[in-house]
Coordinates of N, CA, C and O in Angstrom, one line a residue:
M16 N -63.4 -1.3 23.9 CA -62.0 -1.0 24.1 C -61.1 -2.3 23.8 O -61.4 -3.3 24.4
K17 N -60.2 -2.2 22.9 CA -59.3 -3.2 22.5 C -57.9 -2.9 22.9 O -57.3 -1.9 22.6
V18 N -57.3 -3.9 23.6 CA -56.0 -3.8 24.1 C -55.1 -5.0 23.7 O -55.6 -6.2 23.9
L19 N -54.0 -4.8 23.1 CA -53.1 -5.8 22.7 C -51.8 -5.7 23.5 O -51.2 -4.6 23.5
I20 N -51.4 -6.7 24.1 CA -50.2 -6.7 25.0 C -49.1 -7.6 24.3 O -49.3 -8.7 23.9
L21 N -47.9 -6.9 24.1 CA -46.9 -7.6 23.3 C -45.7 -7.9 24.2 O -45.3 -7.1 25.0
C22 N -45.1 -9.0 23.9 CA -43.8 -9.4 24.5 C -43.0 -10.2 23.3 O -43.5 -10.2 22.3
T23 N -41.9 -10.7 23.7 CA -41.1 -11.4 22.7 C -41.7 -12.8 22.5 O -42.2 -13.1 21.4
G24 N -41.7 -13.6 23.6 CA -42.2 -15.1 23.4 C -43.7 -15.2 23.6 O -44.2 -16.4 23.3
N25 N -44.4 -14.3 24.2 CA -45.8 -14.4 24.5 C -46.1 -15.7 25.3 O -47.1 -16.4 25.0
S26 N -45.2 -16.0 26.2 CA -45.4 -17.2 27.1 C -45.6 -16.9 28.6 O -46.1 -17.7 29.3
C27 N -45.2 -15.7 29.0 CA -45.0 -15.4 30.4 C -45.6 -14.1 30.8 O -46.8 -14.0 31.2
R28 N -44.8 -13.0 30.7 CA -45.2 -11.7 31.1 C -46.4 -11.1 30.4 O -47.5 -10.7 31.0
S29 N -46.5 -11.2 29.1 CA -47.7 -10.7 28.4 C -48.9 -11.5 28.6 O -50.0 -11.0 28.7
Q30 N -48.7 -12.8 29.0 CA -49.8 -13.7 29.3 C -50.4 -13.3 30.7 O -51.6 -13.3 30.9
M31 N -49.5 -13.0 31.6 CA -49.9 -12.6 32.9 C -50.7 -11.2 32.9 O -51.7 -11.0 33.5
A32 N -50.1 -10.3 32.1 CA -50.7 -9.0 32.0 C -52.0 -9.1 31.3 O -53.1 -8.5 31.8
H33 N -52.2 -10.0 30.3 CA -53.5 -10.2 29.6 C -54.5 -10.8 30.7 O -55.7 -10.3 30.7
G34 N -54.1 -11.8 31.4 CA -55.0 -12.3 32.4 C -55.5 -11.3 33.4 O -56.7 -11.2 33.7
F35 N -54.6 -10.5 34.0 CA -55.0 -9.6 35.0 C -55.9 -8.5 34.4 O -56.9 -8.2 34.9
L36 N -55.5 -7.9 33.3 CA -56.3 -6.8 32.6 C -57.7 -7.3 32.4 O -58.7 -6.7 32.6
Q37 N -57.8 -8.5 31.9 CA -59.1 -9.1 31.5 C -59.9 -9.3 32.8 O -61.2 -9.1 32.8
S38 N -59.3 -9.7 33.8 CA -60.0 -9.9 35.1 C -60.4 -8.6 35.8 O -61.4 -8.6 36.5
F39 N -59.9 -7.5 35.5 CA -60.2 -6.2 36.0 C -61.5 -5.8 35.4 O -62.4 -5.0 36.0
D40 N -61.8 -6.1 34.1 CA -63.0 -5.6 33.3 C -63.2 -6.6 32.2 O -62.5 -6.6 31.2
H41 N -64.3 -7.4 32.4 CA -64.5 -8.4 31.4 C -65.1 -7.9 30.1 O -65.2 -8.5 29.1
S42 N -65.5 -6.6 30.1 CA -66.0 -5.9 28.9 C -64.8 -5.6 27.9 O -65.1 -5.3 26.7
L43 N -63.6 -5.6 28.4 CA -62.5 -5.2 27.5 C -62.2 -6.4 26.6 O -62.4 -7.5 27.0
I44 N -61.7 -6.0 25.4 CA -61.2 -7.1 24.5 C -59.7 -7.0 24.7 O -59.0 -6.0 24.3
V45 N -59.0 -8.1 25.3 CA -57.7 -8.1 25.5 C -57.1 -9.3 24.9 O -57.6 -10.4 24.8
C46 N -56.0 -9.0 24.1 CA -55.3 -10.1 23.4 C -53.8 -9.9 23.7 O -53.4 -8.8 24.1
S47 N -53.0 -11.0 23.6 CA -51.6 -10.9 23.8 C -50.9 -11.6 22.7 O -51.5 -12.6 22.1
A48 N -49.7 -11.2 22.4 CA -49.0 -11.8 21.2 C -47.5 -11.6 21.4 O -47.1 -10.8 22.3
G49 N -46.7 -12.3 20.6 CA -45.2 -12.2 20.7 C -44.6 -11.9 19.4 O -45.1 -12.4 18.3
T50 N -43.5 -11.2 19.3 CA -42.8 -10.9 18.2 C -42.1 -12.2 17.7 O -41.8 -12.5 16.5
K51 N -41.8 -13.1 18.6 CA -41.3 -14.5 18.3 C -42.0 -15.4 19.3 O -41.4 -16.0 20.1
A52 N -43.3 -15.6 19.0 CA -44.2 -16.3 19.9 C -43.6 -17.8 20.0 O -43.3 -18.4 19.0
S53 N -43.6 -18.2 21.2 CA -43.0 -19.6 21.5 C -44.1 -20.7 21.1 O -43.7 -21.8 21.0
G54 N -45.3 -20.3 21.0 CA -46.3 -21.3 20.8 C -46.9 -22.0 21.9 O -47.8 -22.9 21.8
K55 N -46.3 -21.8 23.2 CA -46.8 -22.4 24.4 C -46.7 -21.5 25.6 O -45.9 -20.5 25.6
L56 N -47.4 -21.8 26.6 CA -47.4 -21.0 27.8 C -46.4 -21.4 28.7 O -46.0 -22.6 28.8
N57 N -45.7 -20.6 29.5 CA -44.8 -20.9 30.6 C -45.6 -21.5 31.7 O -46.5 -20.9 32.2
L58 N -45.3 -22.7 32.1 CA -46.1 -23.4 33.1 C -46.0 -22.7 34.5 O -46.9 -22.8 35.3
K59 N -44.8 -22.2 34.8 CA -44.7 -21.4 36.0 C -45.5 -20.2 36.0 O -46.1 -19.9 37.0
A60 N -45.7 -19.5 35.0 CA -46.6 -18.4 34.9 C -48.0 -18.8 35.1 O -48.7 -18.1 35.8
V61 N -48.4 -19.9 34.5 CA -49.8 -20.4 34.7 C -50.0 -20.7 36.2 O -51.0 -20.3 36.7
E62 N -49.0 -21.4 36.7 CA -49.1 -21.8 38.2 C -49.2 -20.6 39.1 O -50.2 -20.5 40.0
V63 N -48.4 -19.6 39.0 CA -48.4 -18.4 39.9 C -49.6 -17.6 39.6 O -50.2 -16.9 40.6
M64 N -50.1 -17.5 38.4 CA -51.4 -16.8 38.1 C -52.6 -17.5 38.8 O -53.5 -16.8 39.3
K65 N -52.6 -18.8 38.7 CA -53.7 -19.6 39.4 C -53.7 -19.3 40.9 O -54.7 -19.2 41.5
E66 N -52.5 -19.3 41.5 CA -52.3 -18.9 42.9 C -52.9 -17.6 43.3 O -53.4 -17.4 44.3
A67 N -52.9 -16.6 42.3 CA -53.4 -15.2 42.4 C -54.9 -15.2 42.1 O -55.4 -14.1 42.1
G68 N -55.5 -16.3 41.7 CA -56.9 -16.3 41.4 C -57.3 -16.1 39.9 O -58.4 -15.8 39.7
T69 N -56.3 -16.1 39.0 CA -56.5 -15.9 37.6 C -56.1 -17.0 36.8 O -54.9 -17.3 36.8
D70 N -57.0 -17.6 36.1 CA -56.6 -18.8 35.3 C -56.3 -18.4 33.8 O -57.2 -17.8 33.2
I71 N -55.0 -18.6 33.5 CA -54.7 -18.3 32.1 C -54.4 -19.6 31.3 O -53.8 -19.6 30.1
S72 N -54.7 -20.8 31.9 CA -54.3 -22.0 31.2 C -55.0 -22.2 29.8 O -54.5 -23.0 29.0
H73 N -56.0 -21.5 29.5 CA -56.7 -21.6 28.3 C -56.2 -20.6 27.2 O -56.5 -20.7 26.1
H74 N -55.3 -19.7 27.6 CA -54.7 -18.8 26.7 C -53.8 -19.5 25.7 O -53.4 -20.7 25.8
T75 N -53.6 -18.9 24.5 CA -52.7 -19.4 23.5 C -51.6 -18.5 23.3 O -51.8 -17.2 23.5
S76 N -50.5 -18.9 22.9 CA -49.3 -18.1 22.5 C -49.3 -17.9 21.0 O -49.1 -18.7 20.2
D77 N -49.6 -16.6 20.6 CA -49.7 -16.2 19.3 C -48.8 -15.2 18.7 O -48.3 -14.4 19.5
S78 N -48.5 -15.4 17.5 CA -47.6 -14.4 16.8 C -48.3 -13.1 16.6 O -49.5 -13.0 16.3
V79 N -47.5 -12.0 16.7 CA -48.1 -10.7 16.5 C -48.7 -10.5 15.1 O -49.7 -9.8 14.9
D80 N -48.2 -11.3 14.1 CA -48.8 -11.2 12.8 C -50.3 -11.5 12.7 O -51.0 -10.9 11.8
K81 N -50.8 -12.2 13.7 CA -52.3 -12.5 13.7 C -53.1 -11.3 13.9 O -54.2 -11.2 13.5
Y82 N -52.5 -10.2 14.5 CA -53.2 -9.1 14.9 C -52.8 -7.8 14.1 O -53.4 -6.7 14.3
L83 N -52.0 -7.9 13.0 CA -51.4 -6.7 12.4 C -52.5 -5.9 11.6 O -52.4 -4.7 11.5
N84 N -53.5 -6.6 11.2 CA -54.6 -5.9 10.5 C -55.8 -5.3 11.3 O -56.6 -4.7 10.7
D85 N -55.7 -5.5 12.6 CA -56.8 -5.1 13.5 C -56.4 -3.7 13.9 O -55.3 -3.3 13.9
E86 N -57.5 -3.0 14.4 CA -57.3 -1.7 15.1 C -57.3 -1.8 16.5 O -58.2 -2.6 17.1
W87 N -56.4 -1.1 17.3 CA -56.3 -1.3 18.7 C -56.4 0.1 19.4 O -55.9 1.1 18.8
D88 N -57.0 0.1 20.5 CA -57.0 1.3 21.3 C -55.7 1.5 22.0 O -55.1 2.7 22.1
Y89 N -55.1 0.4 22.5 CA -53.8 0.5 23.2 C -53.0 -0.8 22.7 O -53.5 -1.9 22.6
V90 N -51.7 -0.6 22.4 CA -50.8 -1.7 22.2 C -49.7 -1.4 23.3 O -49.1 -0.3 23.4
I91 N -49.6 -2.3 24.2 CA -48.6 -2.2 25.4 C -47.6 -3.3 25.3 O -47.8 -4.5 25.2
T92 N -46.3 -2.9 25.3 CA -45.2 -3.8 25.3 C -44.8 -4.0 26.7 O -44.9 -3.0 27.6
V93 N -44.4 -5.2 27.1 CA -44.0 -5.5 28.5 C -42.6 -6.0 28.6 O -42.1 -6.3 29.7
C94 N -41.8 -5.9 27.5 CA -40.3 -6.3 27.6 C -39.7 -5.4 26.5 O -40.3 -5.0 25.5
G95 N -38.4 -5.3 26.7 CA -37.6 -4.5 25.8 C -37.6 -4.9 24.3 O -37.7 -4.2 23.4
G96 N -37.4 -6.2 24.1 CA -37.4 -6.8 22.8 C -38.5 -6.4 21.9 O -38.5 -6.1 20.8
A97 N -39.8 -6.6 22.4 CA -41.0 -6.3 21.7 C -41.2 -4.8 21.5 O -41.7 -4.4 20.5
N98 N -40.6 -3.9 22.3 CA -40.8 -2.5 22.2 C -40.1 -2.0 20.9 O -40.6 -1.1 20.4
E99 N -39.1 -2.7 20.4 CA -38.4 -2.3 19.2 C -39.3 -2.7 18.0 O -39.1 -2.1 16.9
S100 N -40.2 -3.7 18.1 CA -40.9 -4.1 17.0 C -42.3 -3.5 16.8 O -43.0 -3.7 15.8
C101 N -42.7 -2.6 17.8 CA -44.0 -2.1 17.8 C -44.3 -1.1 16.7 O -45.5 -1.0 16.3
P102 N -43.3 -0.4 16.0 CA -43.7 0.7 15.0 C -44.6 0.1 14.0 O -45.3 0.9 13.3
A103 N -44.6 -1.1 13.7 CA -45.5 -1.7 12.6 C -47.0 -1.4 12.9 O -47.8 -1.4 12.0
F104 N -47.3 -1.1 14.2 CA -48.7 -0.8 14.5 C -49.1 0.6 14.5 O -50.2 1.0 14.7
T105 N -48.1 1.6 14.2 CA -48.4 3.0 14.3 C -49.7 3.5 13.7 O -50.4 4.2 14.3
G106 N -50.0 2.9 12.5 CA -51.2 3.5 11.8 C -52.6 2.9 12.4 O -53.6 3.6 12.1
K107 N -52.5 1.9 13.2 CA -53.7 1.3 13.6 C -53.9 1.3 15.1 O -54.7 0.5 15.7
V108 N -53.1 2.1 15.8 CA -53.1 2.1 17.2 C -53.3 3.5 17.7 O -52.6 4.5 17.3
K109 N -54.3 3.8 18.7 CA -54.5 5.1 19.2 C -53.4 5.4 20.2 O -52.9 6.6 20.3
H110 N -53.1 4.4 21.0 CA -52.1 4.7 22.1 C -51.0 3.6 22.2 O -51.4 2.4 22.3
R111 N -49.8 3.9 22.2 CA -48.7 2.9 22.4 C -48.0 3.2 23.8 O -47.7 4.4 24.1
L112 N -47.9 2.2 24.6 CA -47.3 2.3 25.8 C -46.3 1.2 26.1 O -46.4 0.1 25.5
H113 N -45.3 1.4 27.0 CA -44.3 0.4 27.3 C -44.4 0.4 28.9 O -44.1 1.4 29.6
I114 N -44.8 -0.8 29.4 CA -44.8 -1.0 30.8 C -43.9 -2.3 31.0 O -44.3 -3.4 30.9
G115 N -42.5 -2.0 31.3 CA -41.6 -3.1 31.2 C -41.5 -3.9 32.6 O -41.6 -3.3 33.6
F116 N -41.2 -5.1 32.4 CA -41.0 -6.1 33.6 C -39.9 -7.0 33.3 O -39.6 -7.4 32.2
D117 N -39.2 -7.4 34.4 CA -38.1 -8.4 34.3 C -38.8 -9.7 33.8 O -39.9 -10.0 34.1
D118 N -38.0 -10.6 33.1 CA -38.5 -11.8 32.7 C -38.1 -12.9 33.8 O -36.9 -13.3 33.9
P119 N -39.1 -13.4 34.5 CA -38.8 -14.4 35.5 C -38.3 -15.7 35.0 O -37.5 -16.4 35.7
S120 N -38.5 -16.0 33.7 CA -37.9 -17.2 33.2 C -36.4 -17.1 33.0 O -35.7 -18.2 32.7
D121 N -35.8 -15.9 33.2 CA -34.4 -15.8 33.1 C -33.8 -16.1 34.6 O -32.5 -16.1 34.7
A122 N -34.6 -16.2 35.6 CA -34.2 -16.4 37.0 C -33.3 -17.7 37.1 O -33.6 -18.8 36.5
I123 N -32.2 -17.6 37.8 CA -31.3 -18.7 38.0 C -31.1 -18.8 39.5 O -30.9 -17.8 40.2
G124 N -31.2 -20.0 40.0 CA -30.9 -20.3 41.5 C -31.7 -21.4 42.0 O -32.2 -22.3 41.2
T125 N -32.0 -21.4 43.2 CA -32.8 -22.5 43.8 C -34.2 -22.5 43.4 O -34.7 -21.4 43.0
P126 N -34.9 -23.6 43.5 CA -36.4 -23.6 43.1 C -37.1 -22.5 43.9 O -38.0 -21.9 43.3
E127 N -36.7 -22.3 45.2 CA -37.5 -21.3 46.0 C -37.2 -19.9 45.4 O -38.2 -19.0 45.4
F128 N -36.0 -19.6 45.0 CA -35.7 -18.3 44.5 C -36.4 -18.1 43.2 O -37.0 -17.0 42.9
I129 N -36.4 -19.1 42.3 CA -37.0 -19.0 41.0 C -38.6 -18.7 41.2 O -39.2 -17.9 40.6
Q130 N -39.2 -19.5 42.1 CA -40.6 -19.2 42.4 C -40.8 -17.9 42.9 O -41.8 -17.2 42.5
S131 N -39.9 -17.3 43.7 CA -40.1 -16.0 44.3 C -40.0 -14.9 43.2 O -40.7 -13.9 43.2
E132 N -39.2 -15.2 42.2 CA -39.1 -14.3 41.1 C -40.4 -14.2 40.2 O -40.8 -13.2 39.9
Y133 N -41.0 -15.4 40.0 CA -42.3 -15.4 39.3 C -43.3 -14.7 40.1 O -44.1 -13.9 39.5
I134 N -43.3 -14.9 41.4 CA -44.3 -14.2 42.2 C -44.1 -12.7 42.2 O -45.0 -11.9 42.1
R135 N -42.9 -12.3 42.3 CA -42.5 -10.8 42.3 C -43.0 -10.2 41.0 O -43.7 -9.1 41.0
V136 N -42.6 -10.8 39.9 CA -43.0 -10.2 38.6 C -44.5 -10.3 38.4 O -45.0 -9.3 37.9
R137 N -45.1 -11.3 38.8 CA -46.6 -11.4 38.8 C -47.3 -10.2 39.4 O -48.1 -9.5 39.0
D138 N -46.8 -10.0 40.7 CA -47.3 -9.0 41.5 C -47.0 -7.6 41.0 O -47.8 -6.7 41.0
E139 N -45.8 -7.4 40.3 CA -45.5 -6.1 39.7 C -46.4 -5.9 38.5 O -46.8 -4.8 38.2
I140 N -46.7 -7.0 37.8 CA -47.5 -6.8 36.6 C -49.0 -6.5 37.0 O -49.6 -5.6 36.4
K141 N -49.5 -7.2 38.1 CA -50.8 -6.9 38.5 C -50.9 -5.4 38.9 O -51.8 -4.7 38.5
K142 N -49.9 -4.9 39.7 CA -49.9 -3.5 40.1 C -49.8 -2.6 38.9 O -50.6 -1.6 38.8
G143 N -48.9 -2.8 38.1 CA -48.7 -1.9 36.9 C -49.9 -1.9 36.0 O -50.3 -0.8 35.5
F144 N -50.6 -3.0 35.7 CA -51.7 -3.0 34.8 C -53.0 -2.6 35.6 O -53.8 -2.0 34.9
Y145 N -53.1 -2.7 36.8 CA -54.2 -2.0 37.6 C -54.1 -0.5 37.6 O -55.1 0.2 37.3
E146 N -52.8 0.0 37.7 CA -52.6 1.5 37.6 C -53.0 2.0 36.2 O -53.7 3.0 36.0
F147 N -52.5 1.2 35.1 CA -52.9 1.5 33.8 C -54.4 1.5 33.6 O -55.0 2.5 33.0
Y148 N -55.1 0.5 34.1 CA -56.5 0.4 33.9 C -57.2 1.6 34.6 O -58.1 2.2 34.0
L149 N -56.8 1.9 35.8 CA -57.5 3.0 36.5 C -57.3 4.3 35.8 O -58.2 5.1 35.6
K150 N -56.1 4.6 35.4 CA -55.7 5.9 34.7 C -56.2 6.0 33.3 O -56.8 7.0 33.0
E151 N -55.9 5.0 32.5 CA -56.1 5.2 31.1 C -57.6 4.7 30.7 O -58.2 5.3 29.8
I152 N -58.0 3.6 31.3 CA -59.3 3.1 30.8 C -60.5 3.7 31.7 O -61.5 4.1 31.1
K153 N -60.3 3.8 33.0 CA -61.4 4.3 33.8 C -61.2 5.8 33.9 O -62.2 6.4 34.3
G154 N -60.2 6.4 33.6 CA -60.0 7.8 33.7 C -59.9 8.4 35.1 O -60.3 9.5 35.3
N155 N -59.3 7.5 36.0 CA -59.2 8.0 37.4 C -57.8 8.4 37.7 O -57.5 8.4 38.9
G156 N -57.1 8.7 36.7 CA -55.6 8.9 37.1 C -55.4 10.4 37.3 O -54.7 11.1 37.7

């Protein structure tokens, strides 16, 4: 089973989703990419994922172009921007899904508030992708 998770920058939400989905089932082939990949991971995302027990520090931020010729069981977008760019995958994807999340890197305020936004979004991503995993991959939905 091959799953590609798409976002715009591939530095935060798609990376968290990638880390969680891989942690649920190590037999899955999970990749993440961005329509405008930043080339680096969001350090706050790495930090809050580590606090949740999932290390994504070894991930790379890759352009979606790297995966255009591959076949995917699922392509999942996690932000509005990438959702508009997905049709390029139509011929090589069995299932397209959109599971959207706020971008915690847009949070403005105190360091405590910003930290709380990363944690909130991280927890929403974990819940959303665990539900996807149970329903779509394990067939328990």
